mmCIF file of C-alpha atoms and ligand atoms in Angstrom:
data_model
loop_
_atom_site.group_PDB
_atom_site.id
_atom_site.type_symbol
_atom_site.label_atom_id
_atom_site.label_comp_id
_atom_site.label_asym_id
_atom_site.label_seq_id
_atom_site.Cartn_x
_atom_site.Cartn_y
_atom_site.Cartn_z
ATOM 1 C CA MET A 225 -9.299 -12.053 -4.280
ATOM 2 C CA THR A 226 -8.184 -8.331 -6.557
ATOM 3 C CA ASN A 227 -8.067 -5.356 -4.406
ATOM 4 C CA HIS A 228 -10.577 -4.274 -5.355
ATOM 5 C CA GLU A 229 -12.971 -6.399 -4.044
ATOM 6 C CA ALA A 230 -10.452 -6.141 -0.559
ATOM 7 C CA HIS A 231 -11.075 -2.475 -0.442
ATOM 8 C CA PRO A 232 -14.267 -1.756 -3.000
ATOM 9 C CA GLU A 233 -14.035 2.559 -2.418
ATOM 10 C CA ALA A 234 -10.255 2.146 -3.302
ATOM 11 C CA ALA A 235 -12.260 1.393 -7.138
ATOM 12 C CA LEU A 236 -14.618 4.562 -7.077
ATOM 13 C CA PRO A 237 -13.806 8.344 -8.468
ATOM 14 C CA ILE A 238 -11.765 10.014 -4.866
ATOM 15 C CA GLU A 239 -14.059 12.593 -3.714
ATOM 16 C CA THR A 240 -12.434 16.279 -3.977
ATOM 17 C CA PRO A 241 -14.848 19.327 -3.216
ATOM 18 C CA PRO A 242 -14.652 21.637 -6.336
ATOM 19 C CA ALA A 243 -11.276 23.764 -5.451
ATOM 20 C CA ARG A 244 -13.154 27.306 -3.622
ATOM 21 C CA ARG A 245 -12.098 30.185 -7.523
ATOM 22 C CA LEU A 246 -9.554 33.357 -5.682
ATOM 23 C CA ASN A 247 -9.996 36.377 -7.397
ATOM 24 C CA LEU A 248 -7.864 39.401 -7.303
ATOM 25 C CA THR A 249 -9.549 42.461 -5.600
ATOM 26 C CA ARG A 250 -6.348 44.658 -7.265
ATOM 27 C CA HIS A 251 -3.760 43.773 -9.385
ATOM 28 C CA VAL A 252 -1.022 41.816 -8.196
ATOM 29 C CA VAL A 253 2.567 43.815 -9.914
ATOM 30 C CA LEU A 254 5.496 41.825 -9.650
ATOM 31 C CA VAL A 255 8.742 44.127 -9.488
ATOM 32 C CA GLY A 256 12.188 43.233 -9.184
ATOM 33 C CA LEU A 257 15.789 42.938 -10.865
ATOM 34 C CA MET A 258 15.705 42.036 -14.155
ATOM 35 C CA GLY A 259 16.334 38.080 -13.922
ATOM 36 C CA ALA A 260 14.426 37.902 -10.440
ATOM 37 C CA GLY A 261 11.895 35.598 -12.719
ATOM 38 C CA LYS A 262 8.342 38.526 -12.276
ATOM 39 C CA SER A 263 7.458 36.624 -16.004
ATOM 40 C CA ALA A 264 7.861 34.013 -15.462
ATOM 41 C CA VAL A 265 6.267 34.026 -11.464
ATOM 42 C CA GLY A 266 4.030 35.970 -12.755
ATOM 43 C CA ARG A 267 3.053 33.646 -15.251
ATOM 44 C CA ARG A 268 2.651 31.112 -13.961
ATOM 45 C CA MET A 269 0.899 32.155 -10.903
ATOM 46 C CA ALA A 270 -2.351 33.538 -13.384
ATOM 47 C CA ALA A 271 -2.439 30.461 -14.991
ATOM 48 C CA VAL A 272 -3.090 28.743 -11.462
ATOM 49 C CA LEU A 273 -5.076 30.573 -10.543
ATOM 50 C CA HIS A 274 -7.802 31.670 -14.038
ATOM 51 C CA ALA A 275 -6.080 35.305 -14.197
ATOM 52 C CA PRO A 276 -4.994 37.579 -16.838
ATOM 53 C CA PHE A 277 -1.647 38.084 -17.046
ATOM 54 C CA ILE A 278 0.562 40.900 -18.329
ATOM 55 C CA ASP A 279 4.099 41.784 -19.217
ATOM 56 C CA ALA A 280 4.629 44.884 -19.112
ATOM 57 C CA ASP A 281 7.861 45.003 -21.437
ATOM 58 C CA ASP A 282 5.886 42.792 -23.730
ATOM 59 C CA ALA A 283 2.975 45.981 -23.537
ATOM 60 C CA ILE A 284 5.311 48.194 -24.267
ATOM 61 C CA VAL A 285 7.420 46.611 -27.584
ATOM 62 C CA GLU A 286 2.938 46.136 -28.435
ATOM 63 C CA ALA A 287 3.440 50.146 -28.452
ATOM 64 C CA ALA A 288 6.501 51.688 -29.541
ATOM 65 C CA GLY A 289 6.658 48.314 -32.557
ATOM 66 C CA MET A 290 9.941 47.412 -31.799
ATOM 67 C CA SER A 291 12.200 45.139 -29.231
ATOM 68 C CA VAL A 292 13.157 46.756 -25.899
ATOM 69 C CA PRO A 293 16.273 47.505 -27.867
ATOM 70 C CA ASP A 294 15.688 48.065 -30.465
ATOM 71 C CA ILE A 295 14.225 51.135 -27.879
ATOM 72 C CA PHE A 296 16.485 51.094 -26.686
ATOM 73 C CA ALA A 297 18.937 51.953 -29.224
ATOM 74 C CA SER A 298 16.714 54.290 -31.998
ATOM 75 C CA HIS A 299 15.450 56.143 -28.943
ATOM 76 C CA GLY A 300 17.095 56.009 -25.804
ATOM 77 C CA GLU A 301 16.224 55.055 -22.362
ATOM 78 C CA ALA A 302 14.917 58.345 -21.448
ATOM 79 C CA GLU A 303 12.175 57.827 -24.174
ATOM 80 C CA PHE A 304 11.769 53.705 -23.120
ATOM 81 C CA ARG A 305 11.154 55.251 -19.794
ATOM 82 C CA ALA A 306 7.933 58.015 -20.896
ATOM 83 C CA LEU A 307 6.904 55.093 -22.942
ATOM 84 C CA GLU A 308 7.752 52.535 -20.015
ATOM 85 C CA ARG A 309 5.770 54.857 -17.179
ATOM 86 C CA ARG A 310 2.472 55.622 -20.046
ATOM 87 C CA VAL A 311 2.004 51.493 -20.877
ATOM 88 C CA ILE A 312 1.272 51.524 -17.317
ATOM 89 C CA ALA A 313 -0.493 53.555 -16.105
ATOM 90 C CA ARG A 314 -3.165 52.239 -18.540
ATOM 91 C CA LEU A 315 -2.544 48.818 -17.696
ATOM 92 C CA LEU A 316 -2.925 49.746 -15.116
ATOM 93 C CA ALA A 317 -6.569 51.073 -15.227
ATOM 94 C CA GLY A 318 -7.487 48.109 -16.571
ATOM 95 C CA PRO A 319 -9.304 45.569 -14.580
ATOM 96 C CA PRO A 320 -7.178 43.906 -12.537
ATOM 97 C CA HIS A 321 -4.620 40.763 -13.350
ATOM 98 C CA VAL A 322 -0.817 39.636 -13.132
ATOM 99 C CA LEU A 323 1.459 42.054 -13.769
ATOM 100 C CA ALA A 324 4.778 42.023 -14.164
ATOM 101 C CA LEU A 325 7.316 44.529 -14.150
ATOM 102 C CA GLY A 326 10.812 45.762 -16.195
ATOM 103 C CA GLY A 327 12.650 45.988 -13.788
ATOM 104 C CA GLY A 328 13.450 49.255 -14.426
ATOM 105 C CA ALA A 329 9.757 50.883 -13.197
ATOM 106 C CA PHE A 330 9.747 50.727 -10.079
ATOM 107 C CA VAL A 331 12.384 53.045 -9.879
ATOM 108 C CA ASP A 332 9.940 55.944 -11.446
ATOM 109 C CA PRO A 333 8.534 57.277 -8.882
ATOM 110 C CA LEU A 334 4.474 58.562 -10.360
ATOM 111 C CA THR A 335 4.016 54.694 -11.038
ATOM 112 C CA ARG A 336 4.775 53.188 -7.923
ATOM 113 C CA GLU A 337 2.241 56.030 -6.876
ATOM 114 C CA ARG A 338 -0.057 54.886 -9.236
ATOM 115 C CA VAL A 339 1.171 50.607 -8.148
ATOM 116 C CA ARG A 340 0.591 51.972 -4.768
ATOM 117 C CA ALA A 341 -2.937 53.281 -5.429
ATOM 118 C CA SER A 342 -4.729 50.543 -7.366
ATOM 119 C CA GLY A 343 -2.321 47.422 -7.384
ATOM 120 C CA PHE A 344 -0.485 45.522 -4.517
ATOM 121 C CA SER A 345 3.228 45.063 -5.057
ATOM 122 C CA VAL A 346 5.299 42.360 -4.420
ATOM 123 C CA TRP A 347 9.451 42.510 -4.198
ATOM 124 C CA LEU A 348 10.937 39.374 -6.020
ATOM 125 C CA ARG A 349 14.298 39.541 -4.349
ATOM 126 C CA ALA A 350 17.056 37.131 -5.580
ATOM 127 C CA ASP A 351 20.791 37.157 -5.155
ATOM 128 C CA LEU A 352 23.322 38.555 -7.383
ATOM 129 C CA ASP A 353 24.524 34.756 -8.189
ATOM 130 C CA THR A 354 20.965 33.870 -9.124
ATOM 131 C CA LEU A 355 20.413 37.539 -11.324
ATOM 132 C CA VAL A 356 23.711 37.161 -12.650
ATOM 133 C CA ALA A 357 22.813 32.801 -14.027
ATOM 134 C CA ARG A 358 19.344 33.851 -15.065
ATOM 135 C CA THR A 359 20.140 37.068 -17.557
ATOM 136 C CA ALA A 360 22.757 34.958 -19.451
ATOM 137 C CA ARG A 361 20.421 32.805 -20.472
ATOM 138 C CA LYS A 362 18.516 35.475 -22.580
ATOM 139 C CA LYS A 363 21.925 37.484 -23.824
ATOM 140 C CA GLY A 364 20.943 40.932 -25.843
ATOM 141 C CA SER A 365 17.622 40.984 -25.232
ATOM 142 C CA ARG A 366 18.422 43.531 -22.281
ATOM 143 C CA PRO A 367 20.653 46.881 -22.989
ATOM 144 C CA LEU A 368 21.640 47.869 -19.882
ATOM 145 C CA LEU A 369 23.201 45.094 -19.257
ATOM 146 C CA ASP A 370 24.892 45.215 -22.645
ATOM 147 C CA ALA A 371 27.001 47.861 -21.380
ATOM 148 C CA GLY A 372 29.299 46.328 -19.110
ATOM 149 C CA ASP A 373 30.132 43.281 -17.376
ATOM 150 C CA PRO A 374 27.330 42.232 -16.008
ATOM 151 C CA ARG A 375 27.823 41.135 -12.670
ATOM 152 C CA THR A 376 29.441 44.622 -12.151
ATOM 153 C CA ILE A 377 26.501 45.858 -13.562
ATOM 154 C CA LEU A 378 23.437 44.009 -11.253
ATOM 155 C CA ALA A 379 25.819 44.917 -8.556
ATOM 156 C CA GLU A 380 25.693 47.989 -8.728
ATOM 157 C CA LEU A 381 21.658 48.661 -10.062
ATOM 158 C CA MET A 382 21.188 46.277 -6.752
ATOM 159 C CA GLU A 383 22.617 49.037 -4.782
ATOM 160 C CA ARG A 384 20.490 51.346 -6.207
ATOM 161 C CA ARG A 385 17.125 49.819 -6.812
ATOM 162 C CA HIS A 386 16.861 47.936 -3.455
ATOM 163 C CA PRO A 387 16.056 50.360 -0.854
ATOM 164 C CA VAL A 388 13.540 51.032 -3.742
ATOM 165 C CA TYR A 389 12.026 47.794 -3.743
ATOM 166 C CA ALA A 390 12.037 47.547 -0.360
ATOM 167 C CA GLU A 391 8.744 49.414 -0.320
ATOM 168 C CA ALA A 392 6.520 48.013 -1.989
ATOM 169 C CA ALA A 393 3.819 45.292 -0.091
ATOM 170 C CA MET A 394 4.762 42.651 -0.544
ATOM 171 C CA VAL A 395 8.695 40.604 -0.276
ATOM 172 C CA VAL A 396 8.726 37.561 -1.892
ATOM 173 C CA ASP A 397 12.902 35.238 -1.806
ATOM 174 C CA SER A 398 12.811 33.854 -5.158
ATOM 175 C CA GLY A 399 15.561 32.079 -5.120
ATOM 176 C CA ASP A 400 16.767 28.109 -6.367
ATOM 177 C CA GLN A 401 13.316 27.529 -5.277
ATOM 178 C CA PRO A 402 11.368 26.308 -8.435
ATOM 179 C CA VAL A 403 8.901 28.552 -9.874
ATOM 180 C CA ASP A 404 5.550 26.421 -8.596
ATOM 181 C CA ARG A 405 6.823 25.921 -5.122
ATOM 182 C CA LEU A 406 7.175 29.393 -5.324
ATOM 183 C CA VAL A 407 3.953 30.302 -6.807
ATOM 184 C CA HIS A 408 1.903 28.138 -3.755
ATOM 185 C CA GLU A 409 3.947 30.401 -0.965
ATOM 186 C CA LEU A 410 3.130 33.731 -2.877
ATOM 187 C CA ILE A 411 -0.591 32.538 -4.017
ATOM 188 C CA GLY A 412 -1.415 31.920 0.023
ATOM 189 C CA ARG A 413 -0.143 34.826 1.030
ATOM 190 C CA LEU A 414 -1.380 36.382 -1.350
ATOM 191 C CA ALA A 415 -5.016 35.661 0.059
ATOM 192 C CA GLU A 416 -4.120 35.956 3.514
ATOM 193 C CA ALA A 417 -3.270 39.664 3.470
ATOM 194 C CA GLY A 418 -6.971 39.618 1.093
ATOM 195 C CA VAL A 419 -5.114 40.160 -2.213
ATOM 196 C CA LEU A 420 -7.249 36.816 -3.049
ATOM 197 C CA ALA A 421 -10.161 36.779 -2.013
HETATM 198 C C1 S3P B 41 15.302 47.043 -17.171
HETATM 199 C C2 S3P B 41 14.784 45.961 -17.488
HETATM 200 C C3 S3P B 41 14.000 45.064 -18.835
HETATM 201 C C4 S3P B 41 13.294 45.494 -19.251
HETATM 202 C C5 S3P B 41 14.438 46.478 -19.506
HETATM 203 C C6 S3P B 41 15.731 48.739 -18.896
HETATM 204 C C7 S3P B 41 15.741 47.671 -16.124
HETATM 205 O O1 S3P B 41 12.303 44.563 -17.576
HETATM 206 O O2 S3P B 41 12.659 46.631 -18.778
HETATM 207 O O3 S3P B 41 15.074 46.069 -20.491
HETATM 208 O O4 S3P B 41 15.357 48.714 -15.965
HETATM 209 O O5 S3P B 41 15.856 47.116 -15.405
HETATM 210 P P1 S3P B 41 12.819 42.276 -17.188
HETATM 211 O O6 S3P B 41 13.480 43.218 -15.387
HETATM 212 O O7 S3P B 41 11.952 42.365 -17.779
HETATM 213 O O8 S3P B 41 14.260 42.263 -17.210
#
């Protein structure tokens, strides 16, 4: 006797109810330090939700027609911040999407205010070792970390920026857990908070 004869239902396709599609009711805005995983988590979460994903740094690069290190080198950080503020304002005026901000963007009071008005901010919090390890993989792409010892710089930024990131609507620890597990947790919490419906 084959297995199917003993268990006829085993031959049938498994009936799963169609998953209910969760839609974004506003932008989900990921904030946190360089290396916290904002882009990786945002991209994955958007794919799972079939929602658009935008990386603010990519939009800045597109608007400027040059890389982030080149903007810093040719125009300075102040110009980068001004462009960053304008580009994020434009993105926030568009339809809801998952938006990963560069690490310094949420520190700007006007950007914070705009995020509060049209989005739901999530701080991806990671410890120093994680940030150092992750940023080391993409050397040369983050001008702030080229100015000295990355660990010392990240530790200083943590001290200065963590109180500001703490103003985010939600905090998620982005330690060593795989991106998929973090995204799963995040989606559950966002649904509970009514950001996904
Ligand atoms: C910055 C973070 C970078 C980028 C720029 C400045 C910052 O983005 O916007 O290099 O001030 O923390 P990521 O956080 O995506 O690396």
